[in-house]
Amino acid sequence: MADSFLKNSTVSVEPTAKPRVSIGSIARIAIDREEPMDYLHFFSPVRISRGQGHPVEEVDNVAEAMVFLRKWPTGRRGPVYQCALNCCAAALSGQMSAEEARKAFTGFARITRLLDDDMALPVAGENMADIYALRR
């Protein structure tokens, strides 16, 4: 399977840069098949909660975030959605890091109230009042 990815990709070499693989076709294949791309993994997953009675979903990489965003209802696609989508697309094309895309996707999940409560756990030294103040 990896061989078919490499046949559809191109490599460009700049004088002082590392060789880079064009991921346009690779990204489309991975998104269509919903396969993860290791080099676009998040340091920690974004946990999505759709409410009680639904399992918590973990979005581990940029490709999974794109799949989630593409399934988002058209009527609910606002500026925060568009920002998350643009950042994920930029990460897939190598113009942005996976962690920057993760931050945009996390912001989208927070604004849409899909971010799991566990993602907002207090950091050492913070108290719960500070955490709840962020949610208002």
CSV table of N, CA, C and O in Angstrom, one decimal:
chain,number,residue,atom,x,y,z
A,1,MET,N,0.8,-1.2,0.0
A,1,MET,CA,0.0,0.0,0.0
A,1,MET,C,0.9,1.2,0.0
A,1,MET,O,0.6,2.2,-0.7
A,2,ALA,N,2.0,1.2,0.8
A,2,ALA,CA,2.8,2.4,0.8
A,2,ALA,C,3.5,2.7,-0.6
A,2,ALA,O,3.7,3.8,-0.9
A,3,ASP,N,3.7,1.6,-1.3
A,3,ASP,CA,4.3,1.8,-2.7
A,3,ASP,C,3.3,2.5,-3.6
A,3,ASP,O,3.8,3.4,-4.3
A,4,SER,N,2.0,2.3,-3.4
A,4,SER,CA,1.1,3.0,-4.3
A,4,SER,C,1.1,4.5,-3.9
A,4,SER,O,0.9,5.4,-4.7
A,5,PHE,N,1.3,4.8,-2.6
A,5,PHE,CA,1.3,6.2,-2.2
A,5,PHE,C,2.5,6.9,-2.8
A,5,PHE,O,2.5,8.0,-3.3
A,6,LEU,N,3.7,6.2,-2.8
A,6,LEU,CA,4.9,6.8,-3.3
A,6,LEU,C,4.9,7.0,-4.8
A,6,LEU,O,5.4,7.9,-5.4
A,7,LYS,N,4.2,6.1,-5.6
A,7,LYS,CA,4.1,6.2,-7.0
A,7,LYS,C,3.3,7.5,-7.4
A,7,LYS,O,3.5,8.1,-8.4
A,8,ASN,N,2.3,7.9,-6.5
A,8,ASN,CA,1.5,9.0,-6.8
A,8,ASN,C,2.0,10.3,-6.2
A,8,ASN,O,1.4,11.3,-6.3
A,9,SER,N,3.2,10.3,-5.6
A,9,SER,CA,3.7,11.5,-5.0
A,9,SER,C,5.0,12.0,-5.8
A,9,SER,O,5.6,11.3,-6.6
A,10,THR,N,5.3,13.2,-5.5
A,10,THR,CA,6.5,13.8,-6.1
A,10,THR,C,7.5,14.2,-5.0
A,10,THR,O,7.0,14.6,-3.9
A,11,VAL,N,8.7,14.3,-5.3
A,11,VAL,CA,9.7,14.7,-4.3
A,11,VAL,C,10.4,15.9,-4.9
A,11,VAL,O,10.8,15.9,-6.1
A,12,SER,N,10.5,17.0,-4.1
A,12,SER,CA,11.2,18.2,-4.6
A,12,SER,C,12.3,18.5,-3.6
A,12,SER,O,12.2,18.3,-2.4
A,13,VAL,N,13.5,18.8,-4.2
A,13,VAL,CA,14.7,19.1,-3.4
A,13,VAL,C,15.1,20.5,-3.6
A,13,VAL,O,15.3,20.9,-4.7
A,14,GLU,N,15.2,21.3,-2.5
A,14,GLU,CA,15.7,22.6,-2.5
A,14,GLU,C,17.1,22.6,-2.1
A,14,GLU,O,17.5,21.7,-1.3
A,15,PRO,N,18.0,23.5,-2.5
A,15,PRO,CA,19.4,23.5,-2.2
A,15,PRO,C,19.7,23.3,-0.7
A,15,PRO,O,20.6,22.5,-0.4
A,16,THR,N,19.0,24.0,0.2
A,16,THR,CA,19.4,23.9,1.6
A,16,THR,C,18.3,23.3,2.4
A,16,THR,O,18.4,23.3,3.6
A,17,ALA,N,17.3,22.7,1.8
A,17,ALA,CA,16.2,22.1,2.5
A,17,ALA,C,16.2,20.6,2.4
A,17,ALA,O,16.9,20.1,1.5
A,18,LYS,N,15.5,20.0,3.4
A,18,LYS,CA,15.4,18.5,3.3
A,18,LYS,C,14.4,18.2,2.2
A,18,LYS,O,13.5,18.9,1.9
A,19,PRO,N,14.6,17.0,1.6
A,19,PRO,CA,13.6,16.6,0.5
A,19,PRO,C,12.2,16.5,1.1
A,19,PRO,O,12.1,16.0,2.3
A,20,ARG,N,11.2,17.0,0.4
A,20,ARG,CA,9.9,16.9,0.9
A,20,ARG,C,9.0,16.2,-0.1
A,20,ARG,O,9.2,16.3,-1.3
A,21,VAL,N,8.1,15.4,0.4
A,21,VAL,CA,7.2,14.6,-0.5
A,21,VAL,C,5.9,15.5,-0.6
A,21,VAL,O,5.4,16.0,0.4
A,22,SER,N,5.4,15.7,-1.8
A,22,SER,CA,4.2,16.3,-2.0
A,22,SER,C,3.1,15.4,-1.6
A,22,SER,O,3.0,14.3,-2.0
A,23,ILE,N,2.2,15.9,-0.6
A,23,ILE,CA,1.3,15.0,0.0
A,23,ILE,C,-0.2,15.2,-0.6
A,23,ILE,O,-1.1,14.6,0.0
A,24,GLY,N,-0.3,16.0,-1.6
A,24,GLY,CA,-1.6,16.2,-2.2
A,24,GLY,C,-2.4,15.0,-2.4
A,24,GLY,O,-3.5,14.8,-1.9
A,25,SER,N,-1.8,14.1,-3.3
A,25,SER,CA,-2.6,12.8,-3.6
A,25,SER,C,-2.6,11.9,-2.4
A,25,SER,O,-3.6,11.2,-2.2
A,26,ILE,N,-1.5,11.8,-1.6
A,26,ILE,CA,-1.5,11.0,-0.5
A,26,ILE,C,-2.6,11.4,0.5
A,26,ILE,O,-3.3,10.6,1.0
A,27,ALA,N,-2.7,12.7,0.8
A,27,ALA,CA,-3.7,13.2,1.7
A,27,ALA,C,-5.1,12.9,1.2
A,27,ALA,O,-5.9,12.4,2.0
A,28,ARG,N,-5.4,13.0,-0.1
A,28,ARG,CA,-6.7,12.7,-0.6
A,28,ARG,C,-7.0,11.3,-0.4
A,28,ARG,O,-8.2,10.9,0.0
A,29,ILE,N,-6.1,10.4,-0.7
A,29,ILE,CA,-6.3,9.0,-0.5
A,29,ILE,C,-6.6,8.6,1.0
A,29,ILE,O,-7.5,7.9,1.3
A,30,ALA,N,-5.7,9.2,1.8
A,30,ALA,CA,-5.9,8.9,3.3
A,30,ALA,C,-7.2,9.4,3.8
A,30,ALA,O,-7.8,8.7,4.6
A,31,ILE,N,-7.6,10.6,3.4
A,31,ILE,CA,-8.8,11.2,3.9
A,31,ILE,C,-10.0,10.4,3.4
A,31,ILE,O,-10.9,10.0,4.1
A,32,ASP,N,-10.0,10.0,2.1
A,32,ASP,CA,-11.1,9.2,1.5
A,32,ASP,C,-11.2,7.9,2.2
A,32,ASP,O,-12.3,7.4,2.5
A,33,ARG,N,-10.1,7.3,2.6
A,33,ARG,CA,-10.2,6.0,3.2
A,33,ARG,C,-10.1,6.1,4.7
A,33,ARG,O,-10.2,5.1,5.4
A,34,GLU,N,-10.0,7.3,5.2
A,34,GLU,CA,-9.9,7.6,6.7
A,34,GLU,C,-8.8,6.8,7.3
A,34,GLU,O,-8.9,6.3,8.4
A,35,GLU,N,-7.6,6.8,6.6
A,35,GLU,CA,-6.4,6.1,7.2
A,35,GLU,C,-5.6,7.2,7.8
A,35,GLU,O,-5.4,8.3,7.3
A,36,PRO,N,-5.0,6.9,9.0
A,36,PRO,CA,-4.1,7.9,9.6
A,36,PRO,C,-2.8,8.1,8.9
A,36,PRO,O,-2.3,7.2,8.2
A,37,MET,N,-2.2,9.3,9.0
A,37,MET,CA,-0.9,9.6,8.4
A,37,MET,C,0.0,9.9,9.6
A,37,MET,O,-0.2,10.9,10.3
A,38,ASP,N,1.0,9.0,9.8
A,38,ASP,CA,1.8,9.1,11.0
A,38,ASP,C,2.5,10.4,11.2
A,38,ASP,O,2.6,10.9,12.3
A,39,TYR,N,3.0,11.0,10.1
A,39,TYR,CA,3.8,12.2,10.2
A,39,TYR,C,2.9,13.4,10.5
A,39,TYR,O,3.4,14.5,10.7
A,40,LEU,N,1.6,13.3,10.5
A,40,LEU,CA,0.7,14.4,10.9
A,40,LEU,C,-0.1,14.0,12.2
A,40,LEU,O,-1.2,14.6,12.4
A,41,HIS,N,0.5,13.2,13.0
A,41,HIS,CA,-0.2,12.9,14.3
A,41,HIS,C,-0.1,14.0,15.3
A,41,HIS,O,0.9,14.8,15.3
A,42,PHE,N,-1.1,14.1,16.1
A,42,PHE,CA,-1.1,15.1,17.2
A,42,PHE,C,-0.3,14.6,18.3
A,42,PHE,O,-0.3,13.4,18.5
A,43,PHE,N,0.3,15.5,19.1
A,43,PHE,CA,1.0,15.0,20.3
A,43,PHE,C,0.1,14.4,21.3
A,43,PHE,O,0.4,13.4,22.0
A,44,SER,N,-1.1,14.9,21.4
A,44,SER,CA,-2.2,14.3,22.2
A,44,SER,C,-3.5,14.4,21.5
A,44,SER,O,-3.7,15.4,20.8
A,45,PRO,N,-4.4,13.4,21.6
A,45,PRO,CA,-5.6,13.4,20.8
A,45,PRO,C,-6.6,14.5,21.3
A,45,PRO,O,-6.5,14.9,22.4
A,46,VAL,N,-7.5,14.9,20.4
A,46,VAL,CA,-8.5,15.8,20.7
A,46,VAL,C,-9.7,14.9,21.0
A,46,VAL,O,-10.1,14.1,20.2
A,47,ARG,N,-10.3,15.0,22.2
A,47,ARG,CA,-11.4,14.1,22.6
A,47,ARG,C,-12.7,14.8,22.4
A,47,ARG,O,-12.9,15.9,22.9
A,48,ILE,N,-13.5,14.2,21.6
A,48,ILE,CA,-14.8,14.7,21.2
A,48,ILE,C,-15.9,14.0,21.9
A,48,ILE,O,-16.0,12.8,21.9
A,49,SER,N,-16.8,14.8,22.5
A,49,SER,CA,-18.0,14.2,23.2
A,49,SER,C,-19.3,14.7,22.6
A,49,SER,O,-19.5,15.9,22.7
A,50,ARG,N,-20.1,13.8,22.1
A,50,ARG,CA,-21.4,14.3,21.5
A,50,ARG,C,-22.5,14.2,22.5
A,50,ARG,O,-23.6,14.5,22.2
A,51,GLY,N,-22.2,14.0,23.8
A,51,GLY,CA,-23.2,14.0,24.8
A,51,GLY,C,-23.3,12.6,25.5
A,51,GLY,O,-22.7,11.7,25.1
A,52,GLN,N,-24.2,12.6,26.5
A,52,GLN,CA,-24.4,11.4,27.3
A,52,GLN,C,-25.0,10.3,26.4
A,52,GLN,O,-25.8,10.6,25.5
A,53,GLY,N,-24.5,9.1,26.6
A,53,GLY,CA,-25.0,8.0,25.8
A,53,GLY,C,-24.2,7.8,24.5
A,53,GLY,O,-24.4,6.8,23.8
A,54,HIS,N,-23.3,8.7,24.2
A,54,HIS,CA,-22.4,8.5,23.0
A,54,HIS,C,-21.0,8.3,23.5
A,54,HIS,O,-20.6,8.9,24.5
A,55,PRO,N,-20.3,7.4,22.9
A,55,PRO,CA,-18.9,7.2,23.3
A,55,PRO,C,-18.0,8.5,22.9
A,55,PRO,O,-18.3,9.2,22.0
A,56,VAL,N,-17.0,8.7,23.7
A,56,VAL,CA,-16.0,9.7,23.4
A,56,VAL,C,-15.2,9.3,22.2
A,56,VAL,O,-14.6,8.2,22.2
A,57,GLU,N,-15.0,10.2,21.3
A,57,GLU,CA,-14.2,9.9,20.1
A,57,GLU,C,-12.8,10.6,20.3
A,57,GLU,O,-12.8,11.7,20.8
A,58,GLU,N,-11.8,10.0,19.8
A,58,GLU,CA,-10.5,10.6,19.9
A,58,GLU,C,-10.0,10.9,18.4
A,58,GLU,O,-9.9,9.9,17.6
A,59,VAL,N,-9.7,12.1,18.2
A,59,VAL,CA,-9.1,12.5,16.9
A,59,VAL,C,-7.6,12.6,17.1
A,59,VAL,O,-7.2,13.5,17.8
A,60,ASP,N,-6.9,11.7,16.4
A,60,ASP,CA,-5.4,11.6,16.7
A,60,ASP,C,-4.5,12.3,15.7
A,60,ASP,O,-3.4,12.4,15.9
A,61,ASN,N,-5.1,12.7,14.5
A,61,ASN,CA,-4.2,13.3,13.5
A,61,ASN,C,-5.0,14.2,12.6
A,61,ASN,O,-6.2,14.3,12.7
A,62,VAL,N,-4.3,14.9,11.8
A,62,VAL,CA,-4.9,15.9,10.9
A,62,VAL,C,-5.9,15.3,9.9
A,62,VAL,O,-6.9,15.8,9.7
A,63,ALA,N,-5.5,14.1,9.4
A,63,ALA,CA,-6.4,13.4,8.4
A,63,ALA,C,-7.8,13.1,9.1
A,63,ALA,O,-8.8,13.3,8.5
A,64,GLU,N,-7.8,12.6,10.3
A,64,GLU,CA,-9.0,12.3,11.1
A,64,GLU,C,-9.8,13.6,11.3
A,64,GLU,O,-11.0,13.6,11.3
A,65,ALA,N,-9.1,14.7,11.6
A,65,ALA,CA,-9.7,16.0,11.9
A,65,ALA,C,-10.5,16.4,10.6
A,65,ALA,O,-11.6,16.9,10.6
A,66,MET,N,-9.8,16.3,9.4
A,66,MET,CA,-10.4,16.6,8.2
A,66,MET,C,-11.6,15.8,7.9
A,66,MET,O,-12.7,16.3,7.4
A,67,VAL,N,-11.6,14.5,8.2
A,67,VAL,CA,-12.7,13.6,7.9
A,67,VAL,C,-13.9,14.1,8.8
A,67,VAL,O,-15.0,14.3,8.4
A,68,PHE,N,-13.6,14.4,10.1
A,68,PHE,CA,-14.6,14.9,11.0
A,68,PHE,C,-15.2,16.2,10.5
A,68,PHE,O,-16.5,16.4,10.4
A,69,LEU,N,-14.4,17.2,10.0
A,69,LEU,CA,-14.9,18.5,9.6
A,69,LEU,C,-15.7,18.3,8.3
A,69,LEU,O,-16.7,19.0,8.1
A,70,ARG,N,-15.3,17.4,7.4
A,70,ARG,CA,-16.0,17.3,6.1
A,70,ARG,C,-17.4,16.7,6.4
A,70,ARG,O,-18.3,16.9,5.6
A,71,LYS,N,-17.6,15.9,7.5
A,71,LYS,CA,-18.9,15.4,7.8
A,71,LYS,C,-19.8,16.4,8.6
A,71,LYS,O,-20.9,16.1,8.8
A,72,TRP,N,-19.2,17.5,8.9
A,72,TRP,CA,-20.0,18.5,9.7
A,72,TRP,C,-21.1,19.1,8.9
A,72,TRP,O,-20.9,19.3,7.7
A,73,PRO,N,-22.3,19.2,9.4
A,73,PRO,CA,-23.4,19.7,8.7
A,73,PRO,C,-23.2,21.1,8.0
A,73,PRO,O,-22.7,22.0,8.6
A,74,THR,N,-23.6,21.2,6.7
A,74,THR,CA,-23.3,22.4,5.9
A,74,THR,C,-23.9,23.6,6.6
A,74,THR,O,-23.3,24.7,6.6
A,75,GLY,N,-25.1,23.5,7.1
A,75,GLY,CA,-25.8,24.6,7.7
A,75,GLY,C,-25.1,25.2,9.0
A,75,GLY,O,-25.4,26.3,9.5
A,76,ARG,N,-24.2,24.4,9.6
A,76,ARG,CA,-23.5,24.8,10.8
A,76,ARG,C,-22.0,25.2,10.6
A,76,ARG,O,-21.3,25.3,11.5
A,77,ARG,N,-21.7,25.4,9.3
A,77,ARG,CA,-20.3,25.8,9.0
A,77,ARG,C,-20.1,27.3,9.0
A,77,ARG,O,-20.4,28.0,8.1
A,78,GLY,N,-19.5,27.7,10.1
A,78,GLY,CA,-19.3,29.2,10.3
A,78,GLY,C,-17.8,29.5,10.2
A,78,GLY,O,-17.0,28.7,9.7
A,79,PRO,N,-17.4,30.7,10.7
A,79,PRO,CA,-16.0,31.1,10.6
A,79,PRO,C,-15.0,30.2,11.4
A,79,PRO,O,-13.9,30.0,10.9
A,80,VAL,N,-15.4,29.7,12.5
A,80,VAL,CA,-14.5,28.9,13.3
A,80,VAL,C,-14.3,27.5,12.6
A,80,VAL,O,-13.2,27.0,12.6
A,81,TYR,N,-15.4,27.0,12.0
A,81,TYR,CA,-15.3,25.8,11.2
A,81,TYR,C,-14.3,26.0,10.1
A,81,TYR,O,-13.4,25.2,9.8
A,82,GLN,N,-14.5,27.1,9.3
A,82,GLN,CA,-13.7,27.4,8.2
A,82,GLN,C,-12.2,27.6,8.6
A,82,GLN,O,-11.3,27.1,7.9
A,83,CYS,N,-11.9,28.2,9.7
A,83,CYS,CA,-10.6,28.3,10.2
A,83,CYS,C,-10.0,27.0,10.5
A,83,CYS,O,-8.8,26.7,10.1
A,84,ALA,N,-10.7,26.1,11.2
A,84,ALA,CA,-10.2,24.7,11.5
A,84,ALA,C,-9.9,24.0,10.2
A,84,ALA,O,-8.9,23.3,10.0
A,85,LEU,N,-10.9,24.1,9.2
A,85,LEU,CA,-10.7,23.4,7.9
A,85,LEU,C,-9.5,23.9,7.2
A,85,LEU,O,-8.7,23.1,6.7
A,86,ASN,N,-9.3,25.2,7.1
A,86,ASN,CA,-8.1,25.8,6.5
A,86,ASN,C,-6.8,25.4,7.1
A,86,ASN,O,-5.8,25.1,6.4
A,87,CYS,N,-6.8,25.4,8.4
A,87,CYS,CA,-5.6,25.0,9.1
A,87,CYS,C,-5.2,23.5,8.9
A,87,CYS,O,-4.1,23.2,8.7
A,88,CYS,N,-6.2,22.6,8.9
A,88,CYS,CA,-6.0,21.2,8.6
A,88,CYS,C,-5.5,21.0,7.2
A,88,CYS,O,-4.6,20.3,6.9
A,89,ALA,N,-6.1,21.8,6.2
A,89,ALA,CA,-5.7,21.7,4.8
A,89,ALA,C,-4.2,22.2,4.7
A,89,ALA,O,-3.4,21.6,4.0
A,90,ALA,N,-3.9,23.2,5.4
A,90,ALA,CA,-2.5,23.8,5.4
A,90,ALA,C,-1.5,22.8,6.0
A,90,ALA,O,-0.4,22.6,5.4
A,91,ALA,N,-1.9,22.1,7.0
A,91,ALA,CA,-1.0,21.0,7.6
A,91,ALA,C,-0.9,19.9,6.6
A,91,ALA,O,0.3,19.4,6.4
A,92,LEU,N,-1.9,19.5,5.9
A,92,LEU,CA,-1.8,18.4,5.0
A,92,LEU,C,-0.9,18.8,3.8
A,92,LEU,O,-0.2,17.9,3.2
A,93,SER,N,-0.9,20.1,3.5
A,93,SER,CA,0.0,20.5,2.3
A,93,SER,C,1.4,20.9,2.8
A,93,SER,O,2.2,21.4,2.0
A,94,GLY,N,1.7,20.8,4.1
A,94,GLY,CA,3.0,21.1,4.6
A,94,GLY,C,3.2,22.5,4.9
A,94,GLY,O,4.4,22.9,5.2
A,95,GLN,N,2.2,23.4,4.9
A,95,GLN,CA,2.4,24.8,5.2
A,95,GLN,C,2.2,25.1,6.6
A,95,GLN,O,2.4,26.3,7.0
A,96,MET,N,1.8,24.2,7.4
A,96,MET,CA,1.5,24.4,8.8
A,96,MET,C,1.8,23.1,9.6
A,96,MET,O,1.7,22.0,9.0
A,97,SER,N,2.2,23.2,10.8
A,97,SER,CA,2.5,22.0,11.6
A,97,SER,C,1.2,21.3,12.1
A,97,SER,O,0.1,22.0,12.1
A,98,ALA,N,1.3,20.1,12.4
A,98,ALA,CA,0.1,19.3,12.8
A,98,ALA,C,-0.4,19.9,14.2
A,98,ALA,O,-1.6,19.9,14.4
A,99,GLU,N,0.5,20.4,15.0
A,99,GLU,CA,0.1,20.9,16.3
A,99,GLU,C,-0.7,22.3,16.1
A,99,GLU,O,-1.6,22.5,16.9
A,100,GLU,N,-0.3,23.0,15.1
A,100,GLU,CA,-1.1,24.3,14.9
A,100,GLU,C,-2.5,23.9,14.4
A,100,GLU,O,-3.5,24.6,14.8
A,101,ALA,N,-2.6,22.9,13.5
A,101,ALA,CA,-3.9,22.4,13.1
A,101,ALA,C,-4.7,21.9,14.2
A,101,ALA,O,-5.9,22.1,14.3
A,102,ARG,N,-4.0,21.2,15.2
A,102,ARG,CA,-4.7,20.6,16.3
A,102,ARG,C,-5.3,21.7,17.2
A,102,ARG,O,-6.4,21.6,17.7
A,103,LYS,N,-4.5,22.8,17.3
A,103,LYS,CA,-5.1,24.0,18.1
A,103,LYS,C,-6.3,24.5,17.5
A,103,LYS,O,-7.3,24.8,18.2
A,104,ALA,N,-6.3,24.7,16.2
A,104,ALA,CA,-7.5,25.2,15.5
A,104,ALA,C,-8.7,24.2,15.6
A,104,ALA,O,-9.8,24.6,15.8
A,105,PHE,N,-8.4,22.9,15.5
A,105,PHE,CA,-9.5,21.9,15.6
A,105,PHE,C,-10.0,21.9,17.0
A,105,PHE,O,-11.2,21.8,17.2
A,106,THR,N,-9.1,22.0,18.0
A,106,THR,CA,-9.5,22.0,19.4
A,106,THR,C,-10.4,23.2,19.7
A,106,THR,O,-11.4,23.2,20.4
A,107,GLY,N,-10.1,24.4,19.1
A,107,GLY,CA,-10.9,25.6,19.2
A,107,GLY,C,-12.3,25.4,18.6
A,107,GLY,O,-13.3,25.8,19.2
A,108,PHE,N,-12.3,24.8,17.5
A,108,PHE,CA,-13.6,24.4,16.8
A,108,PHE,C,-14.4,23.5,17.8
A,108,PHE,O,-15.6,23.8,18.0
A,109,ALA,N,-13.8,22.5,18.3
A,109,ALA,CA,-14.5,21.6,19.2
A,109,ALA,C,-15.0,22.3,20.5
A,109,ALA,O,-16.1,22.0,20.9
A,110,ARG,N,-14.2,23.2,21.0
A,110,ARG,CA,-14.6,23.9,22.2
A,110,ARG,C,-15.8,24.9,21.9
A,110,ARG,O,-16.7,24.9,22.6
A,111,ILE,N,-15.7,25.6,20.8
A,111,ILE,CA,-16.8,26.6,20.4
A,111,ILE,C,-18.1,25.8,20.2
A,111,ILE,O,-19.2,26.3,20.5
A,112,THR,N,-18.0,24.7,19.5
A,112,THR,CA,-19.2,23.9,19.2
A,112,THR,C,-19.7,23.0,20.4
A,112,THR,O,-20.6,22.2,20.3
A,113,ARG,N,-19.0,23.1,21.5
A,113,ARG,CA,-19.3,22.4,22.7
A,113,ARG,C,-19.2,20.9,22.6
A,113,ARG,O,-19.9,20.1,23.1
A,114,LEU,N,-18.3,20.5,21.7
A,114,LEU,CA,-18.0,19.1,21.5
A,114,LEU,C,-16.8,18.6,22.2
A,114,LEU,O,-16.5,17.4,22.3
A,115,LEU,N,-16.0,19.5,22.7
A,115,LEU,CA,-14.7,19.2,23.4
A,115,LEU,C,-15.0,18.5,24.7
A,115,LEU,O,-15.8,19.0,25.5
A,116,ASP,N,-14.5,17.3,24.9
A,116,ASP,CA,-14.7,16.5,26.1
A,116,ASP,C,-14.3,17.3,27.3
A,116,ASP,O,-13.2,17.9,27.3
A,117,ASP,N,-15.0,17.1,28.4
A,117,ASP,CA,-14.6,17.8,29.6
A,117,ASP,C,-13.3,17.5,30.1
A,117,ASP,O,-12.6,18.3,30.8
A,118,ASP,N,-12.8,16.3,29.8
A,118,ASP,CA,-11.4,15.9,30.3
A,118,ASP,C,-10.3,16.7,29.7
A,118,ASP,O,-9.3,16.8,30.2
A,119,MET,N,-10.6,17.3,28.5
A,119,MET,CA,-9.6,18.2,27.8
A,119,MET,C,-9.4,19.5,28.6
A,119,MET,O,-8.4,20.2,28.4
A,120,ALA,N,-10.3,19.8,29.5
A,120,ALA,CA,-10.2,21.1,30.2
A,120,ALA,C,-9.8,20.9,31.7
A,120,ALA,O,-10.1,21.7,32.5
A,121,LEU,N,-9.1,19.8,31.9
A,121,LEU,CA,-8.7,19.5,33.3
A,121,LEU,C,-7.7,20.5,33.8
A,121,LEU,O,-6.9,21.0,33.0
A,122,PRO,N,-7.7,20.9,35.1
A,122,PRO,CA,-6.7,21.9,35.5
A,122,PRO,C,-5.3,21.5,35.4
A,122,PRO,O,-5.0,20.3,35.6
A,123,VAL,N,-4.4,22.4,35.2
A,123,VAL,CA,-3.0,22.2,35.1
A,123,VAL,C,-2.5,22.4,36.6
A,123,VAL,O,-3.1,23.1,37.4
A,124,ALA,N,-1.4,21.7,36.9
A,124,ALA,CA,-0.9,21.8,38.3
A,124,ALA,C,-0.8,23.3,38.8
A,124,ALA,O,-0.3,24.1,38.1
A,125,GLY,N,-1.4,23.5,39.9
A,125,GLY,CA,-1.3,24.9,40.5
A,125,GLY,C,-2.6,25.7,40.2
A,125,GLY,O,-2.8,26.7,40.8
A,126,GLU,N,-3.4,25.2,39.3
A,126,GLU,CA,-4.7,25.9,39.0
A,126,GLU,C,-5.8,25.4,39.9
A,126,GLU,O,-5.7,24.2,40.3
A,127,ASN,N,-6.8,26.2,40.1
A,127,ASN,CA,-7.9,25.7,40.8
A,127,ASN,C,-9.1,25.6,39.9
A,127,ASN,O,-9.1,26.1,38.8
A,128,MET,N,-10.2,24.9,40.4
A,128,MET,CA,-11.3,24.7,39.5
A,128,MET,C,-12.1,25.9,39.2
A,128,MET,O,-12.6,26.1,38.1
A,129,ALA,N,-12.0,27.0,40.0
A,129,ALA,CA,-12.7,28.2,39.7
A,129,ALA,C,-12.1,28.9,38.5
A,129,ALA,O,-12.8,29.4,37.6
A,130,ASP,N,-10.8,28.7,38.3
A,130,ASP,CA,-10.1,29.3,37.1
A,130,ASP,C,-10.6,28.5,35.8
A,130,ASP,O,-10.8,29.1,34.8
A,131,ILE,N,-10.7,27.2,35.9
A,131,ILE,CA,-11.2,26.4,34.8
A,131,ILE,C,-12.6,26.8,34.4
A,131,ILE,O,-12.9,27.0,33.2
A,132,TYR,N,-13.5,26.9,35.4
A,132,TYR,CA,-14.9,27.2,35.1
A,132,TYR,C,-15.0,28.6,34.5
A,132,TYR,O,-15.9,28.9,33.7
A,133,ALA,N,-14.1,29.5,35.0
A,133,ALA,CA,-14.1,30.9,34.5
A,133,ALA,C,-13.8,30.9,33.0
A,133,ALA,O,-14.4,31.8,32.2
A,134,LEU,N,-13.0,30.0,32.5
A,134,LEU,CA,-12.7,29.9,31.1
A,134,LEU,C,-13.9,29.5,30.2
A,134,LEU,O,-13.9,29.8,29.0
A,135,ARG,N,-14.8,28.8,30.8
A,135,ARG,CA,-15.9,28.2,30.1
A,135,ARG,C,-17.1,29.2,29.9
A,135,ARG,O,-18.0,29.0,29.2
A,136,ARG,N,-17.0,30.3,30.7
A,136,ARG,CA,-18.2,31.3,30.6
A,136,ARG,C,-18.1,32.1,29.4
A,136,ARG,O,-17.3,32.3,28.7
